[in-house]
Amino acid sequence: MSKDVEKKMDLAVDDLFTEVKQFNLKNYELKQLFNEKATDRAHGEGHRKSTKKDGKLPDKVFMPRNSLLTDLFEVKHIKTIYHIFVVMLIILFLNTVVHDFVDTGSINLGFRPIIAGFGKFHIALMLWCCMQTSTFLLYPAFLMWAANRKKITPNSSLQRLWDGSALVLFIGYQCGFIVAAIKAHLWFDLPPASGVAYLMEMTRFLMKAHAFIRSNVPRALTNDKKQADYKPSSPDTYRGLPSFSTYVYFLFAPTLVYRDEYPRTKQIRWRVVARHALEVIGVVFYISFILERFV
């Protein structure tokens, strides 16, 4: 009996991978997962293109395409697995409701881990607003540095002092940002979920600030580059400094590579936004329910 079940499971898994291999997707990365020859060939070409002559990495190019998970969910078996987890959540929920109502006369929906984990959320939100404000203030500080260095004689000691001072201040800002954020977390004693979300946002702000400064400093330095063989490190280098709205969009864009523009859909797909938001809420409830019921 067990051998028959194991054999059927092996056949089902083989069917799954066979369908995924044969599924005609345009996503390049998905093809590389299952096509060994293409993977080896792409690996060789990627190695040759991974560095430039000057040793720098190539520029990141953003292209409009679906994510790998979006294309994977077009596969029937992957979608079936997704539906299985949804059905399991519904069955566990109904089982808990009936069991608690019959035994105790009350219903426990498993919200206690959520309430305990996301406690003091208003404090975490207040601290997040403080971090966001300090990150916003980085933009006018950068513009002030870029504008004032143009008034200084190029390649002079005063200009080097100005640039060095700005670099030291930026490093000090990042160090102070980390210390202040961690001390605030310890001072208010944030619960696990709120604390993790707060610290992850702290890391995101730091990486976003570094990416913005690192990508836009060459623009401010371009006027001092008189060599004919100078090549910009980014396609946006010879453009003017970005606007504040561009900076704000980058802070909330799901990427750590700064560009003035990113590929976007013609309109916001609110149904997709709502569906993914419900999935996030469902996952949080799912984990809370399992912790409350079985741990």
CSV table of C-alpha atoms in Angstrom, one decimal:
chain,number,residue,atom,x,y,z
A,1,MET,CA,0.0,0.0,0.0
A,2,SER,CA,2.7,2.4,1.0
A,3,LYS,CA,4.7,1.6,-2.2
A,4,ASP,CA,1.7,2.4,-4.3
A,5,VAL,CA,1.2,5.7,-2.6
A,6,GLU,CA,4.9,6.5,-3.0
A,7,LYS,CA,4.8,5.6,-6.6
A,8,LYS,CA,1.8,7.8,-7.3
A,9,MET,CA,3.4,10.7,-5.5
A,10,ASP,CA,6.6,10.3,-7.6
A,11,LEU,CA,4.4,10.3,-10.8
A,12,ALA,CA,2.6,13.4,-9.6
A,13,VAL,CA,5.9,15.2,-9.0
A,14,ASP,CA,7.2,14.1,-12.4
A,15,ASP,CA,4.1,15.4,-14.0
A,16,LEU,CA,4.5,18.7,-12.2
A,17,PHE,CA,8.0,19.3,-13.4
A,18,THR,CA,7.2,18.1,-16.9
A,19,GLU,CA,4.4,20.6,-17.2
A,20,VAL,CA,6.6,23.4,-15.8
A,21,LYS,CA,9.3,22.5,-18.3
A,22,GLN,CA,6.9,22.5,-21.2
A,23,PHE,CA,5.0,25.5,-20.2
A,24,ASN,CA,5.6,28.2,-22.8
A,25,LEU,CA,6.6,31.2,-20.6
A,26,LYS,CA,8.5,34.2,-21.9
A,27,ASN,CA,10.2,34.7,-18.6
A,28,TYR,CA,13.9,34.2,-19.1
A,29,GLU,CA,14.7,33.3,-15.6
A,30,LEU,CA,12.0,30.6,-15.4
A,31,LYS,CA,13.5,28.9,-18.5
A,32,GLN,CA,16.9,28.9,-16.9
A,33,LEU,CA,15.6,26.9,-14.0
A,34,PHE,CA,14.9,23.8,-16.1
A,35,ASN,CA,17.0,24.1,-19.2
A,36,GLU,CA,20.5,23.0,-18.3
A,37,LYS,CA,22.0,23.8,-21.6
A,38,ALA,CA,20.6,27.3,-21.7
A,39,THR,CA,21.8,27.7,-18.1
A,40,ASP,CA,25.3,26.7,-18.9
A,41,ARG,CA,25.4,28.9,-22.0
A,42,ALA,CA,23.9,31.8,-20.1
A,43,HIS,CA,26.4,31.3,-17.3
A,44,GLY,CA,29.3,31.5,-19.7
A,45,GLU,CA,27.9,34.6,-21.4
A,46,GLY,CA,26.9,36.2,-18.1
A,47,HIS,CA,30.5,35.7,-16.9
A,48,ARG,CA,31.8,37.5,-19.9
A,49,LYS,CA,29.4,40.3,-19.4
A,50,SER,CA,29.7,40.5,-15.6
A,51,THR,CA,32.5,43.0,-15.7
A,52,LYS,CA,33.5,45.9,-17.8
A,53,LYS,CA,37.0,46.7,-19.1
A,54,ASP,CA,37.6,49.0,-16.1
A,55,GLY,CA,36.5,46.3,-13.7
A,56,LYS,CA,33.1,47.8,-12.8
A,57,LEU,CA,29.9,45.9,-12.8
A,58,PRO,CA,27.5,46.6,-15.7
A,59,ASP,CA,24.6,48.9,-15.3
A,60,LYS,CA,21.3,47.4,-14.1
A,61,VAL,CA,18.6,47.6,-16.8
A,62,PHE,CA,15.0,47.5,-15.7
A,63,MET,CA,12.5,45.9,-18.1
A,64,PRO,CA,8.7,45.5,-17.8
A,65,ARG,CA,8.0,41.9,-17.0
A,66,ASN,CA,6.2,39.7,-14.6
A,67,SER,CA,7.8,38.4,-11.5
A,68,LEU,CA,9.0,34.8,-11.4
A,69,LEU,CA,6.2,33.9,-8.9
A,70,THR,CA,3.6,35.5,-11.1
A,71,ASP,CA,4.6,33.3,-14.0
A,72,LEU,CA,4.9,30.2,-11.8
A,73,PHE,CA,1.3,30.7,-10.6
A,74,GLU,CA,0.2,30.3,-14.2
A,75,VAL,CA,1.2,26.6,-13.9
A,76,LYS,CA,-1.8,24.5,-13.0
A,77,HIS,CA,0.0,22.4,-10.4
A,78,ILE,CA,1.5,25.4,-8.7
A,79,LYS,CA,-1.9,27.0,-8.6
A,80,THR,CA,-3.3,23.8,-7.1
A,81,ILE,CA,-0.8,23.9,-4.3
A,82,TYR,CA,-1.8,27.5,-3.6
A,83,HIS,CA,-5.4,26.5,-3.4
A,84,ILE,CA,-4.6,23.6,-1.1
A,85,PHE,CA,-3.2,26.0,1.5
A,86,VAL,CA,-6.2,28.3,1.2
A,87,VAL,CA,-8.6,25.3,1.7
A,88,MET,CA,-6.5,24.1,4.7
A,89,LEU,CA,-6.8,27.5,6.3
A,90,ILE,CA,-10.6,27.5,5.8
A,91,ILE,CA,-10.9,24.0,7.2
A,92,LEU,CA,-8.8,24.7,10.2
A,93,PHE,CA,-10.8,27.9,10.9
A,94,LEU,CA,-14.1,26.1,10.7
A,95,ASN,CA,-12.8,23.2,12.8
A,96,THR,CA,-11.6,25.6,15.5
A,97,VAL,CA,-14.9,27.6,15.5
A,98,VAL,CA,-17.0,24.4,15.9
A,99,HIS,CA,-14.7,22.8,18.4
A,100,ASP,CA,-14.5,25.8,20.7
A,101,PHE,CA,-18.2,26.6,20.5
A,102,VAL,CA,-19.2,23.0,21.4
A,103,ASP,CA,-16.6,22.6,24.2
A,104,THR,CA,-16.4,26.1,25.8
A,105,GLY,CA,-19.3,28.0,24.3
A,106,SER,CA,-16.9,30.7,23.0
A,107,ILE,CA,-14.9,31.1,19.9
A,108,ASN,CA,-11.1,31.7,19.8
A,109,LEU,CA,-10.0,32.9,16.4
A,110,GLY,CA,-6.3,33.0,17.2
A,111,PHE,CA,-5.9,36.7,17.4
A,112,ARG,CA,-4.0,36.8,20.6
A,113,PRO,CA,-0.5,36.3,19.0
A,114,ILE,CA,-1.4,39.1,16.5
A,115,ILE,CA,-2.4,41.4,19.4
A,116,ALA,CA,0.6,40.6,21.4
A,117,GLY,CA,3.1,40.6,18.5
A,118,PHE,CA,1.8,43.9,17.1
A,119,GLY,CA,1.4,45.7,20.4
A,120,LYS,CA,2.6,49.3,20.7
A,121,PHE,CA,2.1,49.6,16.9
A,122,HIS,CA,1.2,53.3,17.2
A,123,ILE,CA,4.6,53.9,18.8
A,124,ALA,CA,6.4,51.9,16.1
A,125,LEU,CA,4.4,54.0,13.5
A,126,MET,CA,5.5,57.2,15.3
A,127,LEU,CA,9.2,56.1,15.2
A,128,TRP,CA,8.8,55.2,11.5
A,129,CYS,CA,7.5,58.7,10.8
A,130,CYS,CA,10.6,60.1,12.5
A,131,MET,CA,12.9,57.9,10.4
A,132,GLN,CA,11.0,58.9,7.3
A,133,THR,CA,11.3,62.6,8.1
A,134,SER,CA,15.1,62.3,8.6
A,135,THR,CA,15.4,60.5,5.3
A,136,PHE,CA,13.5,63.3,3.6
A,137,LEU,CA,15.8,65.8,5.1
A,138,LEU,CA,18.7,64.1,3.4
A,139,TYR,CA,17.6,65.4,0.0
A,140,PRO,CA,17.9,69.2,0.8
A,141,ALA,CA,21.2,68.5,2.5
A,142,PHE,CA,22.5,66.7,-0.7
A,143,LEU,CA,21.3,69.6,-2.9
A,144,MET,CA,23.0,72.1,-0.6
A,145,TRP,CA,26.3,70.2,-0.9
A,146,ALA,CA,26.0,70.0,-4.7
A,147,ALA,CA,25.1,73.7,-5.1
A,148,ASN,CA,27.8,75.0,-2.8
A,149,ARG,CA,30.6,72.9,-4.3
A,150,LYS,CA,30.0,74.6,-7.7
A,151,LYS,CA,30.9,77.9,-6.2
A,152,ILE,CA,34.3,76.6,-5.0
A,153,THR,CA,37.3,76.6,-7.3
A,154,PRO,CA,37.6,73.1,-8.9
A,155,ASN,CA,40.3,70.8,-7.5
A,156,SER,CA,41.2,73.3,-4.8
A,157,SER,CA,41.9,72.4,-1.2
A,158,LEU,CA,38.7,74.1,-0.1
A,159,GLN,CA,36.7,71.9,-2.4
A,160,ARG,CA,38.4,68.7,-1.2
A,161,LEU,CA,37.7,69.9,2.4
A,162,TRP,CA,34.0,70.5,1.5
A,163,ASP,CA,33.7,67.1,-0.1
A,164,GLY,CA,35.5,65.3,2.8
A,165,SER,CA,33.3,67.1,5.3
A,166,ALA,CA,30.2,66.1,3.5
A,167,LEU,CA,31.3,62.5,3.4
A,168,VAL,CA,32.1,62.4,7.1
A,169,LEU,CA,28.7,64.0,7.9
A,170,PHE,CA,26.9,61.4,5.8
A,171,ILE,CA,28.7,58.5,7.5
A,172,GLY,CA,28.0,60.1,10.9
A,173,TYR,CA,24.3,60.5,9.9
A,174,GLN,CA,24.1,56.8,9.1
A,175,CYS,CA,25.8,55.8,12.3
A,176,GLY,CA,23.6,58.1,14.3
A,177,PHE,CA,20.6,56.8,12.5
A,178,ILE,CA,21.4,53.3,13.5
A,179,VAL,CA,22.2,54.1,17.1
A,180,ALA,CA,19.1,56.3,17.6
A,181,ALA,CA,16.8,53.8,16.0
A,182,ILE,CA,18.1,50.9,18.1
A,183,LYS,CA,18.0,53.0,21.3
A,184,ALA,CA,14.4,54.0,20.6
A,185,HIS,CA,13.5,50.3,20.0
A,186,LEU,CA,15.0,49.3,23.4
A,187,TRP,CA,13.5,52.4,25.2
A,188,PHE,CA,10.0,51.6,24.1
A,189,ASP,CA,10.4,47.9,24.4
A,190,LEU,CA,8.6,47.1,21.2
A,191,PRO,CA,6.9,43.6,20.9
A,192,PRO,CA,8.4,41.1,18.5
A,193,ALA,CA,6.3,41.8,15.3
A,194,SER,CA,6.3,45.6,15.7
A,195,GLY,CA,10.0,45.5,16.6
A,196,VAL,CA,11.0,43.4,13.6
A,197,ALA,CA,9.0,45.6,11.2
A,198,TYR,CA,10.5,48.7,12.7
A,199,LEU,CA,14.1,47.4,12.4
A,200,MET,CA,13.5,46.2,8.8
A,201,GLU,CA,12.3,49.6,7.9
A,202,MET,CA,15.4,51.1,9.6
A,203,THR,CA,17.5,48.9,7.3
A,204,ARG,CA,15.5,49.9,4.3
A,205,PHE,CA,15.9,53.6,4.9
A,206,LEU,CA,19.7,53.2,5.4
A,207,MET,CA,20.1,51.2,2.1
A,208,LYS,CA,17.8,53.6,0.2
A,209,ALA,CA,19.8,56.6,1.4
A,210,HIS,CA,23.1,55.0,0.5
A,211,ALA,CA,21.8,54.0,-3.0
A,212,PHE,CA,20.5,57.5,-3.7
A,213,ILE,CA,23.7,59.3,-2.6
A,214,ARG,CA,25.9,56.8,-4.3
A,215,SER,CA,24.1,57.1,-7.6
A,216,ASN,CA,23.7,60.9,-7.6
A,217,VAL,CA,27.1,62.0,-6.4
A,218,PRO,CA,28.6,61.4,-9.9
A,219,ARG,CA,26.1,63.9,-11.3
A,220,ALA,CA,27.5,66.6,-9.0
A,221,LEU,CA,31.0,65.7,-9.9
A,222,THR,CA,30.4,65.6,-13.7
A,223,ASN,CA,31.1,69.3,-14.1
A,224,ASP,CA,34.6,68.7,-12.8
A,225,LYS,CA,35.3,65.8,-15.2
A,226,LYS,CA,37.0,67.4,-18.3
A,227,GLN,CA,38.7,64.2,-19.6
A,228,ALA,CA,37.4,63.1,-22.9
A,229,ASP,CA,37.5,59.4,-22.0
A,230,TYR,CA,35.3,59.9,-18.8
A,231,LYS,CA,32.5,57.4,-18.8
A,232,PRO,CA,29.5,57.8,-16.4
A,233,SER,CA,28.8,55.0,-14.0
A,234,SER,CA,25.0,55.4,-14.7
A,235,PRO,CA,22.9,56.4,-17.7
A,236,ASP,CA,21.4,59.1,-15.5
A,237,THR,CA,24.8,60.7,-14.7
A,238,TYR,CA,24.7,63.5,-17.3
A,239,ARG,CA,21.1,64.5,-16.3
A,240,GLY,CA,20.3,67.2,-13.8
A,241,LEU,CA,19.9,66.3,-10.2
A,242,PRO,CA,16.6,64.5,-9.5
A,243,SER,CA,13.6,66.2,-8.2
A,244,PHE,CA,12.1,65.6,-4.7
A,245,SER,CA,9.2,63.7,-6.2
A,246,THR,CA,11.6,61.3,-7.9
A,247,TYR,CA,13.4,60.8,-4.6
A,248,VAL,CA,10.2,60.1,-2.8
A,249,TYR,CA,9.1,57.6,-5.4
A,250,PHE,CA,12.5,55.8,-5.1
A,251,LEU,CA,12.0,55.5,-1.3
A,252,PHE,CA,8.8,53.5,-1.8
A,253,ALA,CA,9.8,51.7,-5.0
A,254,PRO,CA,10.6,48.0,-4.4
A,255,THR,CA,14.2,48.2,-5.5
A,256,LEU,CA,17.5,49.3,-4.0
A,257,VAL,CA,19.0,50.4,-7.4
A,258,TYR,CA,18.3,54.1,-8.0
A,259,ARG,CA,17.0,55.3,-11.3
A,260,ASP,CA,15.2,58.4,-12.3
A,261,GLU,CA,12.5,56.3,-14.0
A,262,TYR,CA,11.3,52.7,-13.8
A,263,PRO,CA,9.1,50.7,-16.1
A,264,ARG,CA,5.5,51.1,-14.9
A,265,THR,CA,2.1,49.9,-16.0
A,266,LYS,CA,-0.2,52.4,-17.7
A,267,GLN,CA,-2.5,52.4,-14.8
A,268,ILE,CA,-2.5,51.1,-11.2
A,269,ARG,CA,-4.1,47.7,-11.0
A,270,TRP,CA,-6.1,48.2,-7.8
A,271,ARG,CA,-7.5,44.6,-8.0
A,272,VAL,CA,-4.0,43.2,-7.9
A,273,VAL,CA,-3.1,45.5,-5.0
A,274,ALA,CA,-6.1,44.5,-3.1
A,275,ARG,CA,-5.5,40.8,-3.8
A,276,HIS,CA,-1.9,40.9,-2.6
A,277,ALA,CA,-2.9,42.9,0.5
A,278,LEU,CA,-5.5,40.3,1.4
A,279,GLU,CA,-2.8,37.6,0.9
A,280,VAL,CA,-0.5,39.4,3.3
A,281,ILE,CA,-3.3,39.6,5.9
A,282,GLY,CA,-4.2,36.0,5.3
A,283,VAL,CA,-0.6,34.9,5.9
A,284,VAL,CA,-0.4,36.8,9.1
A,285,PHE,CA,-3.7,35.3,10.3
A,286,TYR,CA,-2.6,31.8,9.2
A,287,ILE,CA,0.7,32.0,11.2
A,288,SER,CA,-1.1,33.5,14.2
A,289,PHE,CA,-3.8,30.8,14.0
A,290,ILE,CA,-1.3,27.9,13.9
A,291,LEU,CA,0.8,29.4,16.8
A,292,GLU,CA,-2.4,29.8,18.9
A,293,ARG,CA,-3.8,26.4,18.1
A,294,PHE,CA,-0.8,24.0,17.8
A,295,VAL,CA,2.2,25.6,19.5
